Coordinates of C-alpha atoms and ligand atoms in Angstrom, one line a residue:
M175 CA 3.6 -36.3 -7.2
A176 CA 2.7 -37.6 -3.8
T177 CA 3.8 -34.3 -2.2
A178 CA 1.6 -32.3 -4.6
L179 CA -1.4 -34.4 -3.7
T180 CA -0.7 -34.0 0.0
A181 CA -0.5 -30.2 -0.4
N182 CA -3.7 -30.1 -2.4
D183 CA -5.5 -32.3 0.2
A184 CA -4.3 -30.0 3.0
L185 CA -5.5 -26.9 1.2
T186 CA -8.9 -28.5 0.4
K187 CA -9.2 -29.4 4.1
A188 CA -8.3 -25.8 5.2
R189 CA -10.9 -24.4 2.8
I190 CA -13.6 -26.7 4.2
D191 CA -12.7 -25.8 7.7
Y192 CA -12.8 -22.1 6.8
T193 CA -16.2 -22.6 5.2
D194 CA -17.6 -24.4 8.2
R195 CA -16.4 -21.7 10.6
N196 CA -17.7 -18.8 8.6
V197 CA -21.3 -19.5 7.8
E198 CA -22.5 -15.9 8.1
S199 CA -19.7 -14.4 6.0
R200 CA -20.5 -17.0 3.4
R201 CA -24.2 -16.1 3.4
L202 CA -23.3 -12.4 3.2
H203 CA -20.9 -13.0 0.3
L204 CA -23.6 -14.9 -1.7
S205 CA -26.1 -12.2 -1.1
A206 CA -23.6 -9.4 -2.0
R207 CA -23.0 -11.1 -5.4
K208 CA -26.6 -10.3 -6.4
V209 CA -25.8 -6.6 -6.4
L210 CA -22.0 -6.2 -6.6
P211 CA -19.9 -8.0 -9.3
G212 CA -18.0 -10.7 -7.3
G213 CA -19.7 -9.5 -4.1
N214 CA -17.3 -6.6 -3.5
T215 CA -16.4 -3.1 -4.7
R216 CA -12.6 -3.5 -4.4
T217 CA -11.4 -6.4 -6.5
L218 CA -8.6 -7.6 -4.2
F219 CA -11.0 -8.4 -1.4
Y220 CA -12.2 -11.5 -3.2
H221 CA -10.3 -14.7 -2.4
P222 CA -11.6 -18.3 -2.6
P223 CA -13.7 -19.8 -1.2
F224 CA -15.2 -16.4 -0.2
P225 CA -14.0 -13.4 1.9
L226 CA -14.9 -12.6 5.5
T227 CA -17.2 -9.8 6.2
F228 CA -16.1 -7.6 9.1
V229 CA -18.7 -6.0 11.3
S230 CA -16.7 -4.1 13.8
G231 CA -13.2 -3.4 15.2
H232 CA -11.4 -1.9 18.1
D233 CA -7.7 -1.0 18.6
S234 CA -5.9 -3.4 16.2
V235 CA -8.6 -6.0 16.4
L236 CA -11.2 -6.9 13.7
V237 CA -14.5 -8.8 14.4
D238 CA -16.2 -10.8 11.6
A239 CA -19.8 -11.6 11.0
D240 CA -19.5 -14.9 12.8
G241 CA -18.1 -13.3 15.9
H242 CA -14.4 -14.2 15.5
E243 CA -11.8 -11.7 16.6
Y244 CA -8.6 -11.2 14.6
I245 CA -5.4 -9.3 15.3
D246 CA -5.5 -6.9 12.3
L247 CA -2.1 -7.2 10.8
L248 CA -3.3 -5.9 7.4
G249 CA -4.0 -2.4 8.5
D250 CA -6.2 -1.8 5.4
Y251 CA -3.2 -2.1 3.1
T252 CA -1.5 0.8 5.0
A253 CA -4.5 3.1 5.1
G254 CA -5.6 1.8 8.5
L255 CA -2.5 3.1 10.3
L256 CA -4.5 4.5 13.2
G257 CA -6.3 1.2 14.0
H258 CA -10.0 1.0 14.8
S259 CA -10.4 3.1 18.1
D260 CA -8.3 6.2 17.7
R261 CA -10.7 9.1 18.0
R262 CA -8.3 11.9 17.0
A263 CA -8.7 12.1 13.2
R264 CA -12.4 11.3 13.6
D265 CA -12.9 14.0 16.2
A266 CA -11.1 16.6 14.0
A267 CA -13.3 15.7 11.1
M268 CA -16.5 15.9 13.2
A269 CA -15.4 19.3 14.6
A270 CA -14.9 20.6 11.1
L271 CA -18.2 19.2 10.0
D272 CA -19.9 21.1 12.9
V273 CA -18.7 24.3 11.3
N274 CA -19.3 23.6 7.7
M275 CA -20.3 20.6 5.7
S276 CA -19.4 21.2 2.1
V277 CA -17.7 24.6 1.5
G278 CA -17.7 25.0 -2.2
G279 CA -14.8 27.4 -1.8
I280 CA -11.4 27.9 -0.1
H281 CA -11.2 27.2 3.7
P282 CA -8.2 27.5 6.0
A283 CA -7.6 23.8 6.6
E284 CA -6.3 23.1 3.1
Q285 CA -3.4 25.5 3.3
Q286 CA -2.6 24.3 6.8
L287 CA -2.4 20.7 5.6
A288 CA -0.4 21.8 2.5
R289 CA 2.1 23.5 4.8
L290 CA 2.4 20.3 6.9
M291 CA 2.9 18.2 3.8
C292 CA 5.5 20.5 2.3
E293 CA 7.5 20.7 5.6
R294 CA 7.3 17.0 6.4
F295 CA 8.1 15.6 2.9
D296 CA 10.4 18.4 1.5
L297 CA 7.9 19.6 -1.2
D298 CA 7.8 23.1 -2.6
L299 CA 4.2 22.9 -3.6
V300 CA 1.4 20.3 -3.2
R301 CA -2.1 19.6 -4.5
F302 CA -4.8 17.3 -3.1
T303 CA -6.8 14.6 -4.7
N304 CA -9.3 12.0 -3.5
S305 CA -7.1 8.9 -3.8
G306 CA -3.6 7.7 -4.5
S307 CA -4.7 6.6 -8.0
E308 CA -5.8 10.2 -8.9
A309 CA -2.6 11.6 -7.4
N310 CA -0.5 9.4 -9.7
L311 CA -2.7 10.2 -12.7
M312 CA -2.1 13.9 -12.0
A313 CA 1.6 13.4 -11.5
M314 CA 2.0 11.6 -14.8
T315 CA -0.1 14.3 -16.5
A316 CA 2.0 17.0 -14.9
A317 CA 5.2 15.3 -16.2
R318 CA 3.7 15.0 -19.7
M319 CA 2.6 18.6 -19.8
Y320 CA 5.9 19.9 -18.3
T321 CA 8.1 18.0 -20.7
G322 CA 5.8 18.0 -23.8
R323 CA 6.6 14.3 -24.1
A324 CA 4.3 11.2 -24.0
K325 CA 5.9 8.1 -22.5
I326 CA 5.9 7.0 -18.9
M327 CA 8.3 4.4 -17.6
V328 CA 7.1 2.1 -14.8
M329 CA 8.4 -1.1 -13.2
Y330 CA 7.2 -4.6 -13.9
G331 CA 4.9 -5.6 -11.0
A332 CA 4.2 -2.0 -9.9
Y333 CA 0.8 -0.9 -8.7
H334 CA 0.0 2.8 -9.0
G335 CA -3.8 2.7 -8.8
G336 CA -6.8 1.0 -10.3
L337 CA -6.0 2.0 -13.9
M338 CA -2.2 1.8 -13.4
Y339 CA -1.6 -1.8 -12.5
F340 CA 1.5 -3.4 -14.0
G341 CA 1.4 -6.7 -12.1
A342 CA 2.1 -8.6 -15.3
G343 CA 3.4 -5.7 -17.4
P344 CA 1.2 -3.4 -19.5
A345 CA -2.6 -4.3 -19.6
A346 CA -5.6 -3.2 -21.7
W347 CA -7.5 -1.9 -18.6
N348 CA -4.8 0.7 -17.8
V349 CA -4.8 4.4 -18.8
P350 CA -3.9 4.7 -22.4
F351 CA -0.5 6.5 -21.9
P352 CA 2.4 4.9 -23.8
I353 CA 4.2 2.8 -21.2
V354 CA 7.8 1.5 -21.0
V355 CA 8.3 -1.3 -18.5
G356 CA 11.6 -1.6 -16.7
R357 CA 12.8 -4.2 -14.2
F358 CA 12.9 -3.1 -10.6
N359 CA 16.3 -3.1 -9.0
D360 CA 18.1 -3.6 -12.4
L361 CA 19.7 -0.2 -12.9
D362 CA 21.7 -1.1 -16.1
A363 CA 18.6 -2.4 -17.8
C364 CA 16.5 0.6 -16.8
K365 CA 19.2 3.0 -17.9
A366 CA 19.3 1.3 -21.3
L367 CA 15.6 1.7 -21.6
I368 CA 15.7 5.3 -20.5
D369 CA 18.3 6.1 -23.2
E370 CA 16.4 4.2 -25.8
H371 CA 13.2 6.3 -25.2
A372 CA 15.0 9.5 -24.1
S373 CA 13.5 11.9 -26.6
D374 CA 9.9 11.0 -25.8
L375 CA 10.2 10.0 -22.1
A376 CA 8.0 12.3 -19.9
A377 CA 8.6 10.5 -16.5
V378 CA 9.8 7.5 -14.6
L379 CA 7.2 6.5 -12.0
V380 CA 8.4 4.1 -9.3
E381 CA 7.5 2.9 -5.8
P382 CA 10.5 3.1 -3.4
L383 CA 9.2 -0.3 -2.2
L384 CA 7.0 -2.4 -4.5
G385 CA 4.0 -2.6 -2.3
S386 CA 1.3 -4.7 -3.9
A387 CA 4.0 -6.8 -5.6
G388 CA 5.1 -8.0 -2.2
C389 CA 6.9 -5.3 -0.2
V390 CA 10.1 -5.5 -2.2
P391 CA 12.3 -2.6 -1.2
A392 CA 14.4 -0.8 -3.8
D393 CA 18.2 -1.0 -3.4
P394 CA 18.9 2.7 -2.5
A395 CA 21.6 2.9 -5.2
F396 CA 19.0 1.7 -7.8
L397 CA 16.5 4.3 -6.8
R398 CA 19.0 7.2 -6.8
G399 CA 20.5 6.0 -10.1
L400 CA 17.0 5.7 -11.7
A401 CA 16.0 9.2 -10.7
D402 CA 19.3 10.6 -11.8
A403 CA 19.1 8.8 -15.2
A404 CA 15.5 10.1 -15.7
Q405 CA 16.5 13.6 -14.9
A406 CA 19.6 13.4 -17.2
V407 CA 17.4 12.9 -20.2
G408 CA 15.0 15.7 -19.1
A409 CA 12.3 13.3 -17.8
V410 CA 10.5 13.8 -14.5
A411 CA 11.4 11.5 -11.6
I412 CA 8.2 10.6 -9.7
M413 CA 8.3 8.6 -6.4
D414 CA 5.0 6.9 -5.6
E415 CA 5.0 7.2 -1.8
V416 CA 1.3 6.5 -1.4
M417 CA 2.2 3.6 0.9
S418 CA 5.9 4.1 1.7
S419 CA 5.6 7.7 3.0
R420 CA 4.7 6.1 6.4
L421 CA 8.3 4.6 6.6
G422 CA 10.7 6.8 8.5
P423 CA 10.2 10.5 9.3
K424 CA 10.0 11.7 5.7
G425 CA 9.1 8.6 3.7
L426 CA 11.3 6.0 2.1
S427 CA 12.7 7.9 -0.9
E428 CA 14.1 10.5 1.4
Q429 CA 15.6 7.8 3.6
F430 CA 17.3 6.5 0.5
G431 CA 18.7 9.9 -0.4
V432 CA 16.7 10.2 -3.7
E433 CA 16.3 13.6 -5.3
S434 CA 13.0 13.4 -7.2
D435 CA 10.9 16.0 -8.9
L436 CA 7.4 14.8 -7.8
K437 CA 6.1 12.5 -5.1
T438 CA 2.6 11.1 -4.6
Y439 CA 0.7 10.4 -1.4
G440 CA -2.5 8.7 -0.1
K441 CA -3.7 6.1 2.3
Y442 CA -3.2 6.8 6.1
I443 CA -2.6 10.6 5.9
A444 CA -6.3 11.5 6.4
G445 CA -6.6 8.8 9.2
G446 CA -9.0 6.6 7.2
F447 CA -10.9 9.3 5.3
S448 CA -10.2 9.3 1.5
F449 CA -7.1 11.1 0.6
G450 CA -4.5 11.7 -2.1
A451 CA -1.8 14.3 -2.9
F452 CA 0.9 15.0 -5.4
G453 CA 3.7 17.5 -4.9
G454 CA 7.3 18.4 -5.6
T455 CA 9.4 21.1 -7.1
A456 CA 8.0 24.6 -7.7
E457 CA 9.2 24.3 -11.3
V458 CA 7.0 21.3 -12.2
M459 CA 4.1 22.0 -9.8
G460 CA 4.1 25.6 -11.0
I461 CA 2.3 24.5 -14.2
F462 CA -0.9 24.3 -12.1
D463 CA -0.5 27.9 -10.9
S464 CA -4.0 29.2 -11.7
T465 CA -2.9 32.8 -11.3
H466 CA -1.2 32.3 -14.7
A467 CA -3.4 32.4 -17.8
S468 CA -1.6 29.4 -19.3
H469 CA -1.9 27.0 -16.3
V470 CA -2.8 23.3 -16.6
P471 CA -6.2 22.6 -15.0
H472 CA -6.6 20.4 -12.0
A473 CA -10.2 19.8 -10.9
G474 CA -12.0 17.7 -8.3
T475 CA -15.1 18.5 -6.3
F476 CA -13.8 16.8 -3.2
N477 CA -10.1 17.7 -3.5
N478 CA -10.3 20.0 -0.5
N479 CA -13.2 18.2 1.3
I480 CA -13.5 19.4 4.9
T481 CA -13.3 15.9 6.5
S482 CA -10.0 14.8 4.8
M483 CA -8.4 18.2 5.3
A484 CA -9.2 18.4 9.0
A485 CA -8.3 14.8 9.7
G486 CA -5.0 15.1 7.7
N487 CA -4.0 18.1 9.7
E488 CA -4.6 16.1 12.9
V489 CA -2.7 13.0 11.7
L490 CA 0.4 14.9 10.5
A491 CA 0.5 17.4 13.3
N492 CA -0.4 15.3 16.3
V493 CA -0.8 11.6 15.6
Y494 CA 1.9 10.4 13.1
T495 CA 4.6 13.0 13.7
A496 CA 8.1 12.5 12.2
E497 CA 9.2 11.2 15.7
V498 CA 6.4 8.6 15.9
A499 CA 7.0 7.5 12.3
A500 CA 10.7 6.9 13.0
A501 CA 10.1 4.9 16.2
F502 CA 7.2 2.9 14.6
T503 CA 9.3 2.1 11.6
D504 CA 12.0 0.6 13.9
R505 CA 9.3 -1.6 15.5
G506 CA 8.4 -2.9 12.1
D507 CA 12.0 -3.8 11.4
E508 CA 12.1 -5.7 14.6
L509 CA 9.0 -7.7 13.8
R510 CA 10.3 -8.6 10.4
E511 CA 13.5 -9.9 11.9
N512 CA 11.6 -11.9 14.4
I513 CA 9.4 -13.4 11.6
A514 CA 12.5 -14.3 9.6
Q515 CA 13.9 -16.1 12.7
V516 CA 10.7 -18.2 13.1
L517 CA 10.7 -19.1 9.4
A518 CA 14.4 -20.1 9.5
R519 CA 13.5 -22.8 12.1
Y520 CA 11.6 -24.9 9.5
P521 CA 12.5 -26.5 6.2
L522 CA 9.6 -24.7 4.4
A523 CA 9.8 -22.5 1.3
L524 CA 8.7 -19.3 3.2
C525 CA 10.6 -16.0 3.4
V526 CA 9.8 -12.4 4.5
S527 CA 10.6 -9.1 2.8
G528 CA 9.8 -5.5 3.5
S529 CA 10.9 -2.3 5.2
G530 CA 9.8 -0.9 8.5
T531 CA 6.1 -1.5 9.2
M532 CA 5.3 -2.9 5.7
M533 CA 6.3 -6.5 5.0
A534 CA 5.1 -9.7 3.3
I535 CA 5.6 -13.4 3.8
H536 CA 6.2 -15.1 0.5
A537 CA 5.7 -18.8 -0.3
R538 CA 9.1 -19.0 -1.9
A539 CA 12.5 -19.9 -0.5
R540 CA 14.5 -16.7 -1.3
R541 CA 13.5 -13.1 -0.7
P542 CA 12.3 -11.5 -4.0
T543 CA 14.2 -8.6 -5.5
D544 CA 11.8 -7.5 -8.2
G545 CA 8.2 -8.0 -9.6
E546 CA 9.1 -11.1 -11.5
S547 CA 10.6 -13.0 -8.6
A548 CA 7.8 -11.8 -6.2
A549 CA 5.3 -13.4 -8.5
D550 CA 7.2 -16.7 -8.6
K551 CA 5.8 -18.5 -5.6
D552 CA 3.8 -21.5 -4.5
P553 CA 0.1 -20.4 -4.6
A554 CA -1.2 -23.3 -2.6
L555 CA 1.3 -22.7 0.2
Q556 CA 0.5 -19.0 0.2
E557 CA -3.2 -19.7 0.6
M558 CA -2.4 -22.3 3.4
L559 CA -0.5 -19.6 5.2
F560 CA -3.3 -17.1 4.9
L561 CA -6.0 -19.6 6.0
G562 CA -3.7 -21.1 8.7
L563 CA -3.1 -17.7 10.3
L564 CA -6.8 -16.8 10.1
R565 CA -7.6 -20.1 11.9
R566 CA -5.2 -18.8 14.6
G567 CA -6.8 -15.4 14.9
I568 CA -4.4 -13.4 12.7
Y569 CA -5.6 -11.4 9.7
I570 CA -3.0 -10.6 6.9
A571 CA -3.5 -10.2 3.2
P572 CA -4.1 -13.3 1.2
R573 CA -1.0 -12.5 -0.7
G574 CA 1.0 -12.3 2.5
M575 CA 1.1 -8.6 3.1
I576 CA 1.4 -7.2 6.7
N577 CA 1.1 -3.5 7.7
L578 CA 1.3 -2.6 11.3
S579 CA -1.2 -0.2 12.8
L580 CA -0.3 2.1 15.7
P581 CA -2.3 0.4 18.5
V582 CA -0.8 -3.0 18.0
T583 CA 0.7 -4.2 21.3
D584 CA 3.9 -6.2 22.0
D585 CA 1.8 -8.9 23.4
Q586 CA -0.2 -9.1 20.2
L587 CA 3.0 -9.3 18.1
A588 CA 4.2 -12.1 20.4
T589 CA 0.9 -13.9 19.7
V590 CA 1.5 -13.5 16.0
L591 CA 5.0 -15.0 16.2
G592 CA 3.6 -17.9 18.2
A593 CA 0.8 -18.5 15.6
L594 CA 3.3 -18.4 12.8
D595 CA 5.5 -20.9 14.6
D596 CA 2.6 -23.2 15.3
F597 CA 1.5 -23.0 11.6
C598 CA 5.0 -23.8 10.4
Q599 CA 5.4 -26.7 12.9
E600 CA 2.1 -28.2 11.8
L601 CA 3.0 -27.9 8.1
A602 CA 6.5 -29.2 8.5
A603 CA 5.2 -32.2 10.4
S604 CA 2.5 -33.1 7.8
Ligands
PMP182 N1 0.1 3.7 -5.3 C1 0.4 2.7 -4.5 C2 1.9 2.4 -4.3 C3 -0.6 2.0 -3.9 O1 -0.3 1.0 -3.1 C4 -1.9 2.4 -4.1 C5 -3.1 1.6 -3.4 N2 -2.9 0.4 -3.0 C6 -2.2 3.4 -5.0 C7 -1.2 4.1 -5.5 C8 -3.6 3.9 -5.3 O2 -4.2 4.5 -4.2 P1 -5.8 4.5 -4.0 O3 -6.2 3.1 -3.7 O4 -6.0 5.5 -2.9 O5 -6.3 5.0 -5.3

């Protein structure tokens, strides 16, 4: 009882300190709430007592409305891979805009980017969308049209987009597809569900690493077995690589040796411009072949928008090449090991999970293995960690997520480890 009160007192103190330090962000939050529900247009940006407003950034540094500088370890939930100063994607987009603003027809950059995507990620055919959410909606629809079946299997805790959020299983706000919920990393249970629903199962949709649920990587054997089991009953195996395609030269599912039918993409590929894509085998993607009278339609005014296409070409061809991706992923693994070493020095219920440059620090003693265990944590300690790192100039997600961006320096990562150590020391001593 006494410990709980102490923890609550410490959290209250941290919130008061945060409020005192961030007067302008608080003022902006209150005024934003007059025109935006909750003061934002992306729900996850709200956290109590109010979120920071960022006014500028450079390299891997963000500056807030009260003038504080933070090492940006969030990397816009993986979309901000290039950091805040890299001009290459921006210049490519500007050069394209100099030639044509809004084409309203075919232009060469879309097939160039499609070729880069197919070569890089081992796809036969690809289509572009405006977001990862849309890419997953199209992939699920492709599977339903291809199989003539209705149901989609997802994992408990998975996030596939704004209308495909299974953080606590199925929810009324999701797309009205019939959903079957499996348990991540539990192959036997998933296989049993696949067999139970075999005759009406259109697809299994899975993240190779549960991203929003806490950077929980799949056991490679689980992911391979899941895709095989789906295909054995005639369902389409879809890998949601919207976040995890940045891991390793060809994305995480390829690293795990998974043979899937479709994969979906988004986030960093257009260097910060909006982006989404879905692609895979000629057999499944062929249903969209508009030279055939019976094709499935796929529309979208901005699917081939000139800025995203030009920037995407630059990112895949020159910025985040397969070689850069491989080396950067190793850097992430090293940081995660260093974080684990810091945490191991203190008797605190904190652990780190992840793969490559995507990781999360969890307020729980043992590394989570699925959506259920990732959700089972100490919310007060999680918030203390977030506020404690902010106080020390480090910006991560309130839920503990970290995604490295390319310009981050070794010195900055050393500063992060020092800040984490200092936070743990202070907490362990209190
Ligand atoms: N899939 C995964 C695994 C994601 O993490 C996200 C976004 N966080 C999406 C899909 C949706 O992408 P977008 O936000 O571009 O719609």
